[in-house]
């Protein structure tokens, strides 16, 4: 379970919260109780109830966030703008599974911002750059480097709702090729919601 927070750049950043929904709820309730807000007493009461439930169903509420971040970073094949990176099968010997695209990270975010902030011929020119990048990601898919379109799709979806359609195309293709059809369905539904704001 991850927590989202607004990032300095467009989009959101993700951080591990707990490895179970019960543990995540417990963590959030404890954080609210510690704030001393109007809801602190209720949050504390609910936190106690969740702790009892966790004990009954034998779920540990202990969780090392730093270790979880370190493990995710180690497992990630490439970074994403949300901070979680992508995890795909990657053969280091043959270099199959992921291919670095020519435009990513800050440079990709700058291009996406230029597209959003321009109009007319200038916008068409910037959009052509993105279309070329999408084409390269699709070529990578043809050559079994599915991670490229997964990375690009996540960054597009995280940047702005205006790129939800392209993000959906990239994510659905990548997840399907990776055999993660449940995630492909989630990507379709999330992109549809993202387009509506």
PDB file of C-alpha atoms in Angstrom:
ATOM      1  CA  UNK A   1       0.000   0.000   0.000  1.00  0.00           C
ATOM      2  CA  UNK A   2       1.414   3.377  -0.976  1.00  0.00           C
ATOM      3  CA  UNK A   3       0.664   6.947   0.029  1.00  0.00           C
ATOM      4  CA  UNK A   4       0.407   9.722  -2.541  1.00  0.00           C
ATOM      5  CA  UNK A   5       1.454  13.290  -2.041  1.00  0.00           C
ATOM      6  CA  UNK A   6       1.720  16.268  -4.341  1.00  0.00           C
ATOM      7  CA  UNK A   7       5.172  16.516  -5.852  1.00  0.00           C
ATOM      8  CA  UNK A   8       7.213  19.624  -6.655  1.00  0.00           C
ATOM      9  CA  UNK A   9       6.867  18.752 -10.353  1.00  0.00           C
ATOM     10  CA  UNK A  10       3.478  18.061 -11.947  1.00  0.00           C
ATOM     11  CA  UNK A  11       1.862  14.854 -10.741  1.00  0.00           C
ATOM     12  CA  UNK A  12       2.186  13.033  -7.467  1.00  0.00           C
ATOM     13  CA  UNK A  13       4.888  11.147  -5.637  1.00  0.00           C
ATOM     14  CA  UNK A  14       4.301   7.731  -4.092  1.00  0.00           C
ATOM     15  CA  UNK A  15       5.827   6.398  -0.887  1.00  0.00           C
ATOM     16  CA  UNK A  16       5.380   2.983   0.763  1.00  0.00           C
ATOM     17  CA  UNK A  17       2.976   3.048   3.690  1.00  0.00           C
ATOM     18  CA  UNK A  18       2.556  -0.602   4.698  1.00  0.00           C
ATOM     19  CA  UNK A  19       2.431  -4.052   3.151  1.00  0.00           C
ATOM     20  CA  UNK A  20      -1.227  -4.618   4.103  1.00  0.00           C
ATOM     21  CA  UNK A  21      -4.387  -2.519   3.947  1.00  0.00           C
ATOM     22  CA  UNK A  22      -4.988  -3.082   7.671  1.00  0.00           C
ATOM     23  CA  UNK A  23      -1.483  -1.884   8.488  1.00  0.00           C
ATOM     24  CA  UNK A  24      -1.881   1.133   6.205  1.00  0.00           C
ATOM     25  CA  UNK A  25      -5.149   2.079   7.900  1.00  0.00           C
ATOM     26  CA  UNK A  26      -3.485   1.705  11.308  1.00  0.00           C
ATOM     27  CA  UNK A  27      -0.593   3.959  10.231  1.00  0.00           C
ATOM     28  CA  UNK A  28      -2.910   6.639   8.858  1.00  0.00           C
ATOM     29  CA  UNK A  29      -5.076   6.608  11.984  1.00  0.00           C
ATOM     30  CA  UNK A  30      -2.034   6.901  14.238  1.00  0.00           C
ATOM     31  CA  UNK A  31      -0.726   9.812  12.175  1.00  0.00           C
ATOM     32  CA  UNK A  32      -4.088  11.571  12.487  1.00  0.00           C
ATOM     33  CA  UNK A  33      -4.215  10.914  16.241  1.00  0.00           C
ATOM     34  CA  UNK A  34      -0.729  12.383  16.643  1.00  0.00           C
ATOM     35  CA  UNK A  35      -1.745  15.644  14.914  1.00  0.00           C
ATOM     36  CA  UNK A  36      -3.944  16.658  17.825  1.00  0.00           C
ATOM     37  CA  UNK A  37      -6.697  17.679  15.419  1.00  0.00           C
ATOM     38  CA  UNK A  38     -10.421  17.652  16.127  1.00  0.00           C
ATOM     39  CA  UNK A  39     -10.461  14.072  14.855  1.00  0.00           C
ATOM     40  CA  UNK A  40      -7.528  12.929  17.034  1.00  0.00           C
ATOM     41  CA  UNK A  41      -9.622  11.229  19.714  1.00  0.00           C
ATOM     42  CA  UNK A  42     -11.752   9.365  17.163  1.00  0.00           C
ATOM     43  CA  UNK A  43      -8.652   8.389  15.191  1.00  0.00           C
ATOM     44  CA  UNK A  44      -7.043   7.046  18.362  1.00  0.00           C
ATOM     45  CA  UNK A  45     -10.162   5.038  19.213  1.00  0.00           C
ATOM     46  CA  UNK A  46     -10.352   3.579  15.710  1.00  0.00           C
ATOM     47  CA  UNK A  47      -6.618   2.840  15.748  1.00  0.00           C
ATOM     48  CA  UNK A  48      -7.097   0.721  18.872  1.00  0.00           C
ATOM     49  CA  UNK A  49      -9.916  -1.205  17.185  1.00  0.00           C
ATOM     50  CA  UNK A  50      -7.794  -1.797  14.075  1.00  0.00           C
ATOM     51  CA  UNK A  51      -4.915  -3.047  16.269  1.00  0.00           C
ATOM     52  CA  UNK A  52      -7.268  -5.574  17.901  1.00  0.00           C
ATOM     53  CA  UNK A  53      -8.516  -6.690  14.480  1.00  0.00           C
ATOM     54  CA  UNK A  54      -4.944  -7.100  13.234  1.00  0.00           C
ATOM     55  CA  UNK A  55      -4.127  -9.262  16.239  1.00  0.00           C
ATOM     56  CA  UNK A  56      -7.225 -11.423  15.650  1.00  0.00           C
ATOM     57  CA  UNK A  57      -6.417 -12.029  11.994  1.00  0.00           C
ATOM     58  CA  UNK A  58      -2.684 -12.323  12.684  1.00  0.00           C
ATOM     59  CA  UNK A  59      -1.457  -9.365  10.641  1.00  0.00           C
ATOM     60  CA  UNK A  60       1.650  -7.597  11.865  1.00  0.00           C
ATOM     61  CA  UNK A  61       1.403  -3.842  12.233  1.00  0.00           C
ATOM     62  CA  UNK A  62       5.182  -3.497  12.263  1.00  0.00           C
ATOM     63  CA  UNK A  63       6.580  -2.126   9.031  1.00  0.00           C
ATOM     64  CA  UNK A  64       9.961  -0.694   8.126  1.00  0.00           C
ATOM     65  CA  UNK A  65       9.257   2.034   5.566  1.00  0.00           C
ATOM     66  CA  UNK A  66      12.969   2.722   4.974  1.00  0.00           C
ATOM     67  CA  UNK A  67      13.605  -0.952   4.207  1.00  0.00           C
ATOM     68  CA  UNK A  68      10.574  -1.040   1.884  1.00  0.00           C
ATOM     69  CA  UNK A  69      11.859   1.994  -0.024  1.00  0.00           C
ATOM     70  CA  UNK A  70      15.307   0.445  -0.307  1.00  0.00           C
ATOM     71  CA  UNK A  71      13.894  -2.882  -1.543  1.00  0.00           C
ATOM     72  CA  UNK A  72      11.701  -1.150  -4.143  1.00  0.00           C
ATOM     73  CA  UNK A  73      14.608   0.940  -5.371  1.00  0.00           C
ATOM     74  CA  UNK A  74      16.732  -2.195  -5.698  1.00  0.00           C
ATOM     75  CA  UNK A  75      13.975  -4.062  -7.594  1.00  0.00           C
ATOM     76  CA  UNK A  76      13.199  -1.165  -9.945  1.00  0.00           C
ATOM     77  CA  UNK A  77      14.690  -1.450 -13.410  1.00  0.00           C
ATOM     78  CA  UNK A  78      14.148   2.244 -14.213  1.00  0.00           C
ATOM     79  CA  UNK A  79      12.871   5.391 -12.458  1.00  0.00           C
ATOM     80  CA  UNK A  80       9.487   7.054 -12.918  1.00  0.00           C
ATOM     81  CA  UNK A  81       8.273  10.548 -12.064  1.00  0.00           C
ATOM     82  CA  UNK A  82       6.184   9.207  -9.165  1.00  0.00           C
ATOM     83  CA  UNK A  83       9.298   7.847  -7.452  1.00  0.00           C
ATOM     84  CA  UNK A  84       8.339   4.163  -7.423  1.00  0.00           C
ATOM     85  CA  UNK A  85      10.148   3.101 -10.591  1.00  0.00           C
ATOM     86  CA  UNK A  86       9.149   0.156 -12.767  1.00  0.00           C
ATOM     87  CA  UNK A  87       9.715  -3.503 -12.040  1.00  0.00           C
ATOM     88  CA  UNK A  88       9.835  -5.720 -15.117  1.00  0.00           C
ATOM     89  CA  UNK A  89      11.676  -8.917 -16.005  1.00  0.00           C
ATOM     90  CA  UNK A  90      15.065  -7.788 -17.289  1.00  0.00           C
ATOM     91  CA  UNK A  91      17.909  -9.934 -18.553  1.00  0.00           C
ATOM     92  CA  UNK A  92      21.139  -8.006 -17.963  1.00  0.00           C
ATOM     93  CA  UNK A  93      23.144 -10.339 -20.203  1.00  0.00           C
ATOM     94  CA  UNK A  94      20.922  -9.881 -23.275  1.00  0.00           C
ATOM     95  CA  UNK A  95      19.563  -6.447 -22.226  1.00  0.00           C
ATOM     96  CA  UNK A  96      16.023  -7.606 -22.990  1.00  0.00           C
ATOM     97  CA  UNK A  97      13.061  -6.332 -20.993  1.00  0.00           C
ATOM     98  CA  UNK A  98      13.809  -2.623 -20.751  1.00  0.00           C
ATOM     99  CA  UNK A  99      15.229  -0.025 -23.102  1.00  0.00           C
ATOM    100  CA  UNK A 100      16.041   3.545 -22.133  1.00  0.00           C
ATOM    101  CA  UNK A 101      14.190   6.006 -24.340  1.00  0.00           C
ATOM    102  CA  UNK A 102      15.962   9.113 -25.613  1.00  0.00           C
ATOM    103  CA  UNK A 103      13.699  11.454 -23.630  1.00  0.00           C
ATOM    104  CA  UNK A 104      12.795  10.757 -19.997  1.00  0.00           C
ATOM    105  CA  UNK A 105      12.876  12.277 -16.525  1.00  0.00           C
ATOM    106  CA  UNK A 106      13.154  16.064 -16.382  1.00  0.00           C
ATOM    107  CA  UNK A 107      13.470  16.367 -20.166  1.00  0.00           C
ATOM    108  CA  UNK A 108      10.219  14.451 -20.674  1.00  0.00           C
ATOM    109  CA  UNK A 109       8.451  16.608 -18.077  1.00  0.00           C
ATOM    110  CA  UNK A 110       9.687  19.754 -19.846  1.00  0.00           C
ATOM    111  CA  UNK A 111       8.333  18.482 -23.169  1.00  0.00           C
ATOM    112  CA  UNK A 112       4.954  17.627 -21.638  1.00  0.00           C
ATOM    113  CA  UNK A 113       4.764  21.067 -20.028  1.00  0.00           C
ATOM    114  CA  UNK A 114       5.603  22.710 -23.376  1.00  0.00           C
ATOM    115  CA  UNK A 115       2.788  20.747 -25.021  1.00  0.00           C
ATOM    116  CA  UNK A 116       0.317  21.841 -22.336  1.00  0.00           C
ATOM    117  CA  UNK A 117       1.388  25.497 -22.452  1.00  0.00           C
ATOM    118  CA  UNK A 118       1.609  25.983 -26.219  1.00  0.00           C
ATOM    119  CA  UNK A 119      -0.900  26.276 -29.024  1.00  0.00           C
ATOM    120  CA  UNK A 120      -1.102  26.190 -32.789  1.00  0.00           C
ATOM    121  CA  UNK A 121       1.973  25.227 -34.775  1.00  0.00           C
ATOM    122  CA  UNK A 122       4.220  25.283 -31.734  1.00  0.00           C
ATOM    123  CA  UNK A 123       1.994  22.740 -29.999  1.00  0.00           C
ATOM    124  CA  UNK A 124       1.951  20.533 -33.111  1.00  0.00           C
ATOM    125  CA  UNK A 125       5.758  20.580 -33.169  1.00  0.00           C
ATOM    126  CA  UNK A 126       6.015  19.573 -29.489  1.00  0.00           C
ATOM    127  CA  UNK A 127       3.315  16.923 -29.910  1.00  0.00           C
ATOM    128  CA  UNK A 128       5.303  15.473 -32.825  1.00  0.00           C
ATOM    129  CA  UNK A 129       8.234  14.974 -30.414  1.00  0.00           C
ATOM    130  CA  UNK A 130       5.962  13.060 -28.035  1.00  0.00           C
ATOM    131  CA  UNK A 131       4.495  11.035 -30.900  1.00  0.00           C
ATOM    132  CA  UNK A 132       8.019  10.037 -31.945  1.00  0.00           C
ATOM    133  CA  UNK A 133       8.812   8.969 -28.368  1.00  0.00           C
ATOM    134  CA  UNK A 134       5.626   6.873 -28.259  1.00  0.00           C
ATOM    135  CA  UNK A 135       6.638   5.305 -31.572  1.00  0.00           C
ATOM    136  CA  UNK A 136      10.043   4.361 -30.107  1.00  0.00           C
ATOM    137  CA  UNK A 137       8.318   2.814 -27.078  1.00  0.00           C
ATOM    138  CA  UNK A 138       6.123   0.759 -29.423  1.00  0.00           C
ATOM    139  CA  UNK A 139       9.204  -0.390 -31.336  1.00  0.00           C
ATOM    140  CA  UNK A 140      10.715  -1.408 -27.988  1.00  0.00           C
ATOM    141  CA  UNK A 141       7.566  -3.481 -27.332  1.00  0.00           C
ATOM    142  CA  UNK A 142       8.060  -5.259 -30.658  1.00  0.00           C
ATOM    143  CA  UNK A 143      11.555  -6.183 -29.495  1.00  0.00           C
ATOM    144  CA  UNK A 144      10.412  -7.452 -26.049  1.00  0.00           C
ATOM    145  CA  UNK A 145      11.550  -4.346 -24.151  1.00  0.00           C
ATOM    146  CA  UNK A 146       8.150  -3.819 -22.510  1.00  0.00           C
ATOM    147  CA  UNK A 147       9.566  -1.689 -19.693  1.00  0.00           C
ATOM    148  CA  UNK A 148      10.018   1.315 -21.995  1.00  0.00           C
ATOM    149  CA  UNK A 149       6.284   1.705 -22.640  1.00  0.00           C
ATOM    150  CA  UNK A 150       5.475   0.966 -18.993  1.00  0.00           C
ATOM    151  CA  UNK A 151       7.812   3.738 -17.866  1.00  0.00           C
ATOM    152  CA  UNK A 152       6.533   6.208 -20.468  1.00  0.00           C
ATOM    153  CA  UNK A 153       2.889   5.363 -19.738  1.00  0.00           C
ATOM    154  CA  UNK A 154       3.304   5.900 -16.006  1.00  0.00           C
ATOM    155  CA  UNK A 155       5.073   9.207 -16.523  1.00  0.00           C
ATOM    156  CA  UNK A 156       2.407  10.421 -18.959  1.00  0.00           C
ATOM    157  CA  UNK A 157      -0.433   9.480 -16.625  1.00  0.00           C
ATOM    158  CA  UNK A 158       1.277  11.069 -13.643  1.00  0.00           C
ATOM    159  CA  UNK A 159       2.090  14.335 -15.430  1.00  0.00           C
ATOM    160  CA  UNK A 160      -1.305  15.641 -16.501  1.00  0.00           C
ATOM    161  CA  UNK A 161      -4.819  14.465 -17.321  1.00  0.00           C
ATOM    162  CA  UNK A 162      -4.325  15.758 -20.881  1.00  0.00           C
ATOM    163  CA  UNK A 163      -2.057  12.773 -21.581  1.00  0.00           C
ATOM    164  CA  UNK A 164      -4.430  10.112 -20.226  1.00  0.00           C
ATOM    165  CA  UNK A 165      -5.281   8.695 -23.654  1.00  0.00           C
ATOM    166  CA  UNK A 166      -1.636   8.184 -24.651  1.00  0.00           C
ATOM    167  CA  UNK A 167      -0.851   6.870 -21.153  1.00  0.00           C
ATOM    168  CA  UNK A 168      -3.655   4.334 -21.395  1.00  0.00           C
ATOM    169  CA  UNK A 169      -2.358   3.080 -24.756  1.00  0.00           C
ATOM    170  CA  UNK A 170       1.167   2.658 -23.360  1.00  0.00           C
ATOM    171  CA  UNK A 171       0.108   1.080 -20.060  1.00  0.00           C
ATOM    172  CA  UNK A 172      -2.483  -1.322 -21.445  1.00  0.00           C
ATOM    173  CA  UNK A 173      -0.014  -2.535 -24.073  1.00  0.00           C
ATOM    174  CA  UNK A 174       2.849  -2.910 -21.578  1.00  0.00           C
ATOM    175  CA  UNK A 175       0.785  -4.648 -18.899  1.00  0.00           C
ATOM    176  CA  UNK A 176      -0.793  -6.995 -21.443  1.00  0.00           C
ATOM    177  CA  UNK A 177       2.584  -7.942 -22.918  1.00  0.00           C
ATOM    178  CA  UNK A 178       3.937  -8.472 -19.386  1.00  0.00           C
ATOM    179  CA  UNK A 179       0.996 -10.798 -18.610  1.00  0.00           C
ATOM    180  CA  UNK A 180      -0.391  -8.388 -15.986  1.00  0.00           C
ATOM    181  CA  UNK A 181      -3.908  -8.154 -17.378  1.00  0.00           C
ATOM    182  CA  UNK A 182      -5.443  -7.014 -14.078  1.00  0.00           C
ATOM    183  CA  UNK A 183      -3.167  -3.967 -14.181  1.00  0.00           C
ATOM    184  CA  UNK A 184      -4.158  -3.347 -17.813  1.00  0.00           C
ATOM    185  CA  UNK A 185      -7.809  -3.183 -16.680  1.00  0.00           C
ATOM    186  CA  UNK A 186      -6.888  -0.804 -13.847  1.00  0.00           C
ATOM    187  CA  UNK A 187      -4.970   1.399 -16.306  1.00  0.00           C
ATOM    188  CA  UNK A 188      -8.015   1.604 -18.595  1.00  0.00           C
ATOM    189  CA  UNK A 189     -10.295   2.580 -15.736  1.00  0.00           C
ATOM    190  CA  UNK A 190      -7.837   4.997 -14.134  1.00  0.00           C
ATOM    191  CA  UNK A 191      -7.117   6.756 -17.431  1.00  0.00           C
ATOM    192  CA  UNK A 192     -10.851   7.203 -18.002  1.00  0.00           C
ATOM    193  CA  UNK A 193     -11.197   8.798 -14.552  1.00  0.00           C
ATOM    194  CA  UNK A 194      -8.041  10.866 -15.033  1.00  0.00           C
ATOM    195  CA  UNK A 195      -9.448  12.407 -18.239  1.00  0.00           C
ATOM    196  CA  UNK A 196     -12.440  13.674 -16.271  1.00  0.00           C
ATOM    197  CA  UNK A 197     -10.221  15.550 -13.837  1.00  0.00           C
TER     198      UNK A 197
END
